[in-house]
Amino acid sequence: MAELEPADLTAVAIQVAEQAAQHVRTRRPEVFGSGVTKTDAPQSVSTKSTDTDPVTIVDTESESLVRGLLASLRPGDAVLGEEEGGSVEVPSGVRWVIDPIDGTVNFLYGIPAYSVSVGAQVNGRTVAGAVVDVVRGTTYSATRGEGAYSDDGSGPVRLRTNPIDKVGLALVATGFGYGSARRRVQGELISALLPHIRDVRRIGSAALDLCMVASGAVDAHFEHGLSPWDWAAGSLIAEEAGAVVTIPDATSRSAAGNVTLAMAPGIADELGGLLARLGALEPIPD
Ligand code: IPD
Ligand code: CA
């Protein structure tokens, strides 16, 4: 199929991510109950890279739904997804990079911070993307060169990073991998960083962390070992809101341990320098 304008790809990303988010919203109470007490449904949960890396039946359903919608809306485009995979090579033409639930641990426990992320890449570079905060019902989206927006149902709002200029006041989101060796190094890094910043947040969905940099809900985000489905859409949303963004190569996967970093521009030099001195710009392989 001929390549569309990036804005057309954004419209597809929004449509697909919102439909998948609606499915995830509907299915959570069906599978895990709707009360405040965590309900186990062992038959609906298995694990992946480690015993603490879960995948639920709803992750699988959401990815199937996204793939089905993309096959009908954009037949012939390549797809890379967290659960069903895809080619490591970057294809020519459009590749959709999807995370059917980003924040699966939160989804499992009933913590209201999980999302569906759909990005469109051309030559490994994201040109369009949407992230839907499932519980809030907010859609974040961006088209390369055309800005980033959020929409909670009342119309699009242009996103801008915070006008912060002091690292000492920065609220920094981060996340930790599923393997214990990397987590030890990540923990040491946080203990070295913490005295220099306002505080840290570990939200539990990297895609939402990046959208929160865009909306000003945090001032920066960094994490080692993200895969393209975690950062594809969110990094563009952060960048289009004005963030200074560093992402791994599109062929890089979690095991390589490369850093993803998004910072409000007023603290980018100072925070980037601090992270470099702490060794935080180096990979933390698994
Ligand atoms: C995870 C989340 C989390 C991050 C992990 C990711 P998943 O994705 O984005 O915030 O810290 O590294 O793997 O497993 O919930 O799709
Ligand atoms: Ca993810």
mmCIF file of C-alpha atoms and ligand atoms in Angstrom:
data_model
loop_
_atom_site.group_PDB
_atom_site.id
_atom_site.type_symbol
_atom_site.label_atom_id
_atom_site.label_comp_id
_atom_site.label_asym_id
_atom_site.label_seq_id
_atom_site.Cartn_x
_atom_site.Cartn_y
_atom_site.Cartn_z
ATOM 1 C CA MET A 1 0.000 0.000 0.000
ATOM 2 C CA ALA A 2 1.256 3.499 -0.771
ATOM 3 C CA GLU A 3 2.636 5.467 2.143
ATOM 4 C CA LEU A 4 0.197 7.983 3.533
ATOM 5 C CA GLU A 5 0.986 11.359 5.021
ATOM 6 C CA PRO A 6 2.208 11.045 8.644
ATOM 7 C CA ALA A 7 -0.989 12.723 9.880
ATOM 8 C CA ASP A 8 -3.015 9.946 8.236
ATOM 9 C CA LEU A 9 -0.888 7.405 10.075
ATOM 10 C CA THR A 10 -1.600 9.273 13.327
ATOM 11 C CA ALA A 11 -5.330 8.983 12.681
ATOM 12 C CA VAL A 12 -4.919 5.221 12.234
ATOM 13 C CA ALA A 13 -2.777 4.980 15.385
ATOM 14 C CA ILE A 14 -5.417 6.840 17.416
ATOM 15 C CA GLN A 15 -8.286 4.753 16.081
ATOM 16 C CA VAL A 16 -6.514 1.455 16.703
ATOM 17 C CA ALA A 17 -5.119 2.364 20.142
ATOM 18 C CA GLU A 18 -8.496 3.666 21.340
ATOM 19 C CA GLN A 19 -10.305 0.500 20.213
ATOM 20 C CA ALA A 20 -7.727 -1.708 21.920
ATOM 21 C CA ALA A 21 -7.903 0.450 25.074
ATOM 22 C CA GLN A 22 -11.681 0.035 25.113
ATOM 23 C CA HIS A 23 -11.216 -3.733 24.952
ATOM 24 C CA VAL A 24 -8.678 -3.673 27.810
ATOM 25 C CA ARG A 25 -11.039 -1.478 29.885
ATOM 26 C CA THR A 26 -13.938 -3.866 29.368
ATOM 27 C CA ARG A 27 -11.949 -7.021 29.994
ATOM 28 C CA ARG A 28 -10.206 -6.095 33.252
ATOM 29 C CA PRO A 29 -13.275 -6.452 35.504
ATOM 30 C CA GLU A 30 -14.330 -9.566 33.592
ATOM 31 C CA VAL A 31 -10.965 -11.266 34.185
ATOM 32 C CA PHE A 32 -9.800 -9.782 37.513
ATOM 33 C CA GLY A 33 -12.943 -8.300 39.096
ATOM 34 C CA SER A 34 -13.714 -4.646 39.749
ATOM 35 C CA GLY A 35 -13.254 -4.340 43.542
ATOM 36 C CA VAL A 36 -10.345 -2.707 45.338
ATOM 37 C CA THR A 37 -9.038 -6.098 46.472
ATOM 38 C CA LYS A 38 -6.661 -7.830 44.064
ATOM 39 C CA THR A 39 -8.279 -10.890 42.525
ATOM 40 C CA ASP A 40 -6.139 -13.691 41.171
ATOM 41 C CA ALA A 41 -7.022 -15.401 37.931
ATOM 42 C CA PRO A 42 -4.060 -17.762 37.519
ATOM 43 C CA GLN A 43 -5.421 -19.339 34.362
ATOM 44 C CA SER A 44 -5.302 -15.891 32.710
ATOM 45 C CA VAL A 45 -1.678 -15.017 33.585
ATOM 46 C CA SER A 46 1.672 -16.488 32.527
ATOM 47 C CA THR A 47 5.232 -15.170 32.648
ATOM 48 C CA LYS A 48 7.880 -14.237 30.076
ATOM 49 C CA SER A 49 11.517 -13.182 30.641
ATOM 50 C CA THR A 50 11.438 -13.761 34.426
ATOM 51 C CA ASP A 51 8.885 -14.882 37.027
ATOM 52 C CA THR A 52 8.051 -11.223 37.646
ATOM 53 C CA ASP A 53 7.411 -10.384 33.957
ATOM 54 C CA PRO A 54 3.732 -11.200 33.432
ATOM 55 C CA VAL A 55 1.587 -11.520 30.347
ATOM 56 C CA THR A 56 -2.178 -11.803 30.715
ATOM 57 C CA ILE A 57 -4.828 -13.108 28.401
ATOM 58 C CA VAL A 58 -5.848 -9.487 27.829
ATOM 59 C CA ASP A 59 -2.353 -8.519 26.560
ATOM 60 C CA THR A 60 -2.713 -11.306 23.997
ATOM 61 C CA GLU A 61 -6.250 -10.306 23.042
ATOM 62 C CA SER A 62 -5.300 -6.638 22.737
ATOM 63 C CA GLU A 63 -2.385 -7.402 20.433
ATOM 64 C CA SER A 64 -4.589 -9.641 18.232
ATOM 65 C CA LEU A 65 -7.160 -6.869 18.034
ATOM 66 C CA VAL A 66 -4.537 -4.283 17.044
ATOM 67 C CA ARG A 67 -3.027 -6.597 14.434
ATOM 68 C CA GLY A 68 -6.464 -7.349 12.963
ATOM 69 C CA LEU A 69 -7.373 -3.666 12.730
ATOM 70 C CA LEU A 70 -4.035 -2.759 11.147
ATOM 71 C CA ALA A 71 -4.378 -5.610 8.644
ATOM 72 C CA SER A 72 -7.653 -4.154 7.440
ATOM 73 C CA LEU A 73 -6.729 -0.459 7.640
ATOM 74 C CA ARG A 74 -3.108 -0.747 6.424
ATOM 75 C CA PRO A 75 -2.723 -4.083 4.614
ATOM 76 C CA GLY A 76 0.876 -4.881 3.748
ATOM 77 C CA ASP A 77 2.507 -2.783 6.478
ATOM 78 C CA ALA A 78 4.926 -4.590 8.795
ATOM 79 C CA VAL A 79 4.026 -5.002 12.473
ATOM 80 C CA LEU A 80 6.254 -5.456 15.536
ATOM 81 C CA GLY A 81 4.443 -6.233 18.771
ATOM 82 C CA GLU A 82 5.503 -7.040 22.322
ATOM 83 C CA GLU A 83 3.675 -10.369 22.478
ATOM 84 C CA GLU A 84 3.816 -11.776 18.922
ATOM 85 C CA GLY A 85 7.102 -10.185 17.890
ATOM 86 C CA GLY A 86 8.076 -9.364 14.321
ATOM 87 C CA SER A 87 11.201 -8.946 12.280
ATOM 88 C CA VAL A 88 14.275 -7.493 14.009
ATOM 89 C CA GLU A 89 15.270 -5.914 10.696
ATOM 90 C CA VAL A 90 13.820 -2.514 9.958
ATOM 91 C CA PRO A 91 11.721 -2.913 6.788
ATOM 92 C CA SER A 92 11.341 -0.327 4.066
ATOM 93 C CA GLY A 93 7.947 1.322 4.245
ATOM 94 C CA VAL A 94 5.769 1.628 7.310
ATOM 95 C CA ARG A 95 6.222 -0.554 10.390
ATOM 96 C CA TRP A 96 3.719 -0.412 13.234
ATOM 97 C CA VAL A 97 5.285 -0.878 16.655
ATOM 98 C CA ILE A 98 2.729 -1.835 19.278
ATOM 99 C CA ASP A 99 2.533 -2.453 22.997
ATOM 100 C CA PRO A 100 -0.892 -4.012 23.632
ATOM 101 C CA ILE A 101 -0.702 -3.204 27.366
ATOM 102 C CA ASP A 102 2.213 -1.158 28.660
ATOM 103 C CA GLY A 103 2.118 -1.460 32.428
ATOM 104 C CA THR A 104 1.010 -5.072 32.647
ATOM 105 C CA VAL A 105 1.999 -5.348 36.333
ATOM 106 C CA ASN A 106 -0.270 -2.387 37.130
ATOM 107 C CA PHE A 107 -3.031 -3.959 35.033
ATOM 108 C CA LEU A 108 -2.657 -7.195 36.994
ATOM 109 C CA TYR A 109 -2.750 -5.500 40.400
ATOM 110 C CA GLY A 110 -5.440 -2.956 39.492
ATOM 111 C CA ILE A 111 -3.191 0.103 39.746
ATOM 112 C CA PRO A 112 -4.684 2.670 37.326
ATOM 113 C CA ALA A 113 -1.611 3.346 35.162
ATOM 114 C CA TYR A 114 -1.500 1.223 32.027
ATOM 115 C CA SER A 115 -1.756 2.074 28.370
ATOM 116 C CA VAL A 116 -1.973 0.901 24.788
ATOM 117 C CA SER A 117 0.810 2.228 22.575
ATOM 118 C CA VAL A 118 0.763 2.296 18.764
ATOM 119 C CA GLY A 119 3.566 3.918 16.771
ATOM 120 C CA ALA A 120 4.239 4.087 13.032
ATOM 121 C CA GLN A 121 7.889 4.029 11.988
ATOM 122 C CA VAL A 122 9.433 4.714 8.599
ATOM 123 C CA ASN A 123 13.029 3.522 8.267
ATOM 124 C CA GLY A 124 13.086 2.897 12.008
ATOM 125 C CA ARG A 125 12.052 6.446 12.896
ATOM 126 C CA THR A 126 8.682 7.087 14.483
ATOM 127 C CA VAL A 127 6.612 9.503 12.398
ATOM 128 C CA ALA A 128 3.232 9.084 14.089
ATOM 129 C CA GLY A 129 1.927 7.588 17.286
ATOM 130 C CA ALA A 130 -0.771 7.336 19.914
ATOM 131 C CA VAL A 131 -0.746 6.218 23.550
ATOM 132 C CA VAL A 132 -4.050 5.734 25.350
ATOM 133 C CA ASP A 133 -4.190 5.909 29.148
ATOM 134 C CA VAL A 134 -6.766 3.162 29.574
ATOM 135 C CA VAL A 135 -8.217 4.098 32.961
ATOM 136 C CA ARG A 136 -8.256 7.871 32.464
ATOM 137 C CA GLY A 137 -9.526 7.540 28.903
ATOM 138 C CA THR A 138 -6.970 10.069 27.687
ATOM 139 C CA THR A 139 -5.393 9.765 24.252
ATOM 140 C CA TYR A 140 -1.926 11.232 23.664
ATOM 141 C CA SER A 141 -0.824 11.532 20.051
ATOM 142 C CA ALA A 142 1.769 13.142 17.824
ATOM 143 C CA THR A 143 2.740 13.527 14.206
ATOM 144 C CA ARG A 144 6.387 14.261 13.464
ATOM 145 C CA GLY A 145 6.773 17.994 12.837
ATOM 146 C CA GLU A 146 3.158 18.736 13.761
ATOM 147 C CA GLY A 147 3.132 18.759 17.559
ATOM 148 C CA ALA A 148 1.754 16.555 20.299
ATOM 149 C CA TYR A 149 -1.738 16.571 21.759
ATOM 150 C CA SER A 150 -3.808 15.012 24.491
ATOM 151 C CA ASP A 151 -7.545 14.489 24.303
ATOM 152 C CA ASP A 152 -9.674 13.364 27.233
ATOM 153 C CA GLY A 153 -12.863 13.517 25.171
ATOM 154 C CA SER A 154 -13.264 17.274 25.360
ATOM 155 C CA GLY A 155 -11.044 18.050 22.360
ATOM 156 C CA PRO A 156 -7.323 18.161 21.607
ATOM 157 C CA VAL A 157 -4.967 20.126 23.843
ATOM 158 C CA ARG A 158 -1.463 20.985 22.614
ATOM 159 C CA LEU A 159 1.205 19.504 24.863
ATOM 160 C CA ARG A 160 4.276 21.355 26.100
ATOM 161 C CA THR A 161 6.992 20.225 28.495
ATOM 162 C CA ASN A 162 7.410 22.136 31.741
ATOM 163 C CA PRO A 163 9.368 25.433 31.673
ATOM 164 C CA ILE A 164 11.694 24.141 34.425
ATOM 165 C CA ASP A 165 15.358 25.199 34.434
ATOM 166 C CA LYS A 166 16.778 23.718 37.665
ATOM 167 C CA VAL A 167 17.608 20.027 38.023
ATOM 168 C CA GLY A 168 17.228 20.352 41.791
ATOM 169 C CA LEU A 169 13.493 20.914 41.233
ATOM 170 C CA ALA A 170 13.036 18.153 38.651
ATOM 171 C CA LEU A 171 10.536 15.332 39.133
ATOM 172 C CA VAL A 172 12.078 12.413 37.275
ATOM 173 C CA ALA A 173 10.189 9.286 36.211
ATOM 174 C CA THR A 174 12.058 6.048 35.792
ATOM 175 C CA GLY A 175 11.489 2.335 35.584
ATOM 176 C CA PHE A 176 13.260 -0.934 36.255
ATOM 177 C CA GLY A 177 13.734 -4.034 34.121
ATOM 178 C CA TYR A 178 12.571 -7.521 35.032
ATOM 179 C CA GLY A 179 16.038 -9.084 35.551
ATOM 180 C CA SER A 180 17.633 -8.787 39.007
ATOM 181 C CA ALA A 181 21.212 -8.005 37.829
ATOM 182 C CA ARG A 182 20.099 -4.935 35.896
ATOM 183 C CA ARG A 183 17.764 -3.880 38.698
ATOM 184 C CA ARG A 184 20.656 -3.816 41.162
ATOM 185 C CA VAL A 185 22.556 -1.346 38.950
ATOM 186 C CA GLN A 186 19.382 0.668 38.325
ATOM 187 C CA GLY A 187 18.806 0.897 42.081
ATOM 188 C CA GLU A 188 22.360 2.140 42.666
ATOM 189 C CA LEU A 189 21.882 4.745 39.963
ATOM 190 C CA ILE A 190 18.699 6.032 41.565
ATOM 191 C CA SER A 191 20.371 6.295 44.961
ATOM 192 C CA ALA A 192 23.145 8.401 43.376
ATOM 193 C CA LEU A 193 20.650 10.595 41.500
ATOM 194 C CA LEU A 194 18.102 11.139 44.262
ATOM 195 C CA PRO A 195 20.080 13.735 46.289
ATOM 196 C CA HIS A 196 20.277 15.982 43.194
ATOM 197 C CA ILE A 197 16.602 16.135 42.150
ATOM 198 C CA ARG A 198 13.161 16.876 43.602
ATOM 199 C CA ASP A 199 12.071 13.234 43.611
ATOM 200 C CA VAL A 200 11.555 10.150 41.474
ATOM 201 C CA ARG A 201 8.371 8.488 40.255
ATOM 202 C CA ARG A 202 8.071 4.842 39.209
ATOM 203 C CA ILE A 203 4.721 4.916 37.425
ATOM 204 C CA GLY A 204 5.003 1.462 35.815
ATOM 205 C CA SER A 205 4.312 2.257 32.153
ATOM 206 C CA ALA A 206 7.189 3.708 30.155
ATOM 207 C CA ALA A 207 4.788 4.871 27.430
ATOM 208 C CA LEU A 208 2.855 6.884 30.019
ATOM 209 C CA ASP A 209 6.103 8.195 31.552
ATOM 210 C CA LEU A 210 7.028 9.663 28.164
ATOM 211 C CA CYS A 211 3.547 11.177 27.705
ATOM 212 C CA MET A 212 3.849 12.672 31.202
ATOM 213 C CA VAL A 213 7.072 14.411 30.179
ATOM 214 C CA ALA A 214 5.075 15.795 27.241
ATOM 215 C CA SER A 215 2.194 17.012 29.394
ATOM 216 C CA GLY A 216 4.385 18.386 32.195
ATOM 217 C CA ALA A 217 3.207 15.801 34.746
ATOM 218 C CA VAL A 218 6.902 14.982 35.234
ATOM 219 C CA ASP A 219 10.012 16.851 34.076
ATOM 220 C CA ALA A 220 12.064 13.947 32.721
ATOM 221 C CA HIS A 221 12.062 10.194 32.221
ATOM 222 C CA PHE A 222 14.861 7.697 31.821
ATOM 223 C CA GLU A 223 15.085 3.933 31.782
ATOM 224 C CA HIS A 224 17.601 1.353 30.596
ATOM 225 C CA GLY A 225 16.541 -1.676 28.600
ATOM 226 C CA LEU A 226 13.310 -0.578 26.987
ATOM 227 C CA SER A 227 12.254 -2.237 23.734
ATOM 228 C CA PRO A 228 10.850 -0.354 20.726
ATOM 229 C CA TRP A 229 7.227 -1.087 21.660
ATOM 230 C CA ASP A 230 7.775 0.704 24.991
ATOM 231 C CA TRP A 231 9.166 3.913 23.483
ATOM 232 C CA ALA A 232 8.033 4.098 19.818
ATOM 233 C CA ALA A 233 4.926 6.254 20.235
ATOM 234 C CA GLY A 234 5.734 7.919 23.567
ATOM 235 C CA SER A 235 9.162 9.212 22.556
ATOM 236 C CA LEU A 236 7.665 11.030 19.560
ATOM 237 C CA ILE A 237 4.938 12.503 21.780
ATOM 238 C CA ALA A 238 7.595 13.764 24.219
ATOM 239 C CA GLU A 239 9.777 15.121 21.408
ATOM 240 C CA GLU A 240 6.893 16.894 19.699
ATOM 241 C CA ALA A 241 6.021 18.524 23.036
ATOM 242 C CA GLY A 242 9.524 19.990 23.116
ATOM 243 C CA ALA A 243 11.463 17.364 25.106
ATOM 244 C CA VAL A 244 15.093 16.564 24.358
ATOM 245 C CA VAL A 245 14.916 12.852 23.614
ATOM 246 C CA THR A 246 17.442 10.014 23.313
ATOM 247 C CA ILE A 247 16.183 6.595 22.212
ATOM 248 C CA PRO A 248 17.849 3.271 21.438
ATOM 249 C CA ASP A 249 18.338 2.190 17.843
ATOM 250 C CA ALA A 250 15.146 0.711 16.359
ATOM 251 C CA THR A 251 16.791 -2.743 16.208
ATOM 252 C CA SER A 252 17.795 -2.633 19.902
ATOM 253 C CA ARG A 253 15.877 -4.793 22.370
ATOM 254 C CA SER A 254 15.661 -4.873 26.149
ATOM 255 C CA ALA A 255 18.688 -7.172 26.587
ATOM 256 C CA ALA A 256 21.084 -4.546 25.183
ATOM 257 C CA GLY A 257 20.156 -2.253 28.059
ATOM 258 C CA ASN A 258 20.335 1.012 26.116
ATOM 259 C CA VAL A 259 18.968 4.133 27.723
ATOM 260 C CA THR A 260 15.771 5.948 26.769
ATOM 261 C CA LEU A 261 15.816 9.536 28.001
ATOM 262 C CA ALA A 262 13.382 12.449 27.664
ATOM 263 C CA MET A 263 13.979 15.787 29.386
ATOM 264 C CA ALA A 264 12.269 19.171 29.458
ATOM 265 C CA PRO A 265 14.606 21.374 27.385
ATOM 266 C CA GLY A 266 15.449 23.815 30.226
ATOM 267 C CA ILE A 267 17.113 21.049 32.268
ATOM 268 C CA ALA A 268 18.488 18.988 29.373
ATOM 269 C CA ASP A 269 22.099 20.179 29.612
ATOM 270 C CA GLU A 270 22.299 20.003 33.391
ATOM 271 C CA LEU A 271 20.435 16.698 33.805
ATOM 272 C CA GLY A 272 22.161 15.164 30.769
ATOM 273 C CA GLY A 273 25.539 16.147 32.282
ATOM 274 C CA LEU A 274 24.616 14.788 35.706
ATOM 275 C CA LEU A 275 23.422 11.481 34.222
ATOM 276 C CA ALA A 276 26.622 11.251 32.167
ATOM 277 C CA ARG A 277 28.753 11.770 35.328
ATOM 278 C CA LEU A 278 26.795 9.018 37.066
ATOM 279 C CA GLY A 279 27.397 6.680 34.104
ATOM 280 C CA ALA A 280 23.666 6.588 33.394
ATOM 281 C CA LEU A 281 24.011 7.153 29.672
ATOM 282 C CA GLU A 282 25.915 3.867 29.305
ATOM 283 C CA PRO A 283 23.932 0.688 28.587
ATOM 284 C CA ILE A 284 23.062 -1.684 31.427
ATOM 285 C CA PRO A 285 22.879 -5.014 29.587
ATOM 286 C CA ASP A 286 20.978 -7.954 31.036
HETATM 287 C C1 IPD B 1 7.135 -2.311 31.225
HETATM 288 C C2 IPD B 1 6.719 -0.929 31.651
HETATM 289 C C3 IPD B 1 7.547 -0.468 32.813
HETATM 290 C C4 IPD B 1 9.015 -0.520 32.507
HETATM 291 C C5 IPD B 1 9.419 -1.905 32.054
HETATM 292 C C6 IPD B 1 8.575 -2.313 30.844
HETATM 293 P P1 IPD B 1 5.277 -3.955 30.213
HETATM 294 O O1 IPD B 1 6.383 -2.740 30.097
HETATM 295 O O2 IPD B 1 6.854 -0.025 30.590
HETATM 296 O O3 IPD B 1 7.239 0.850 33.207
HETATM 297 O O4 IPD B 1 9.747 -0.173 33.654
HETATM 298 O O5 IPD B 1 10.775 -1.902 31.706
HETATM 299 O O6 IPD B 1 8.961 -3.592 30.419
HETATM 300 O O7 IPD B 1 6.036 -5.185 30.580
HETATM 301 O O8 IPD B 1 4.308 -3.544 31.249
HETATM 302 O O9 IPD B 1 4.699 -3.978 28.838
HETATM 303 CA CA CA B 2 5.775 -2.499 27.556
#
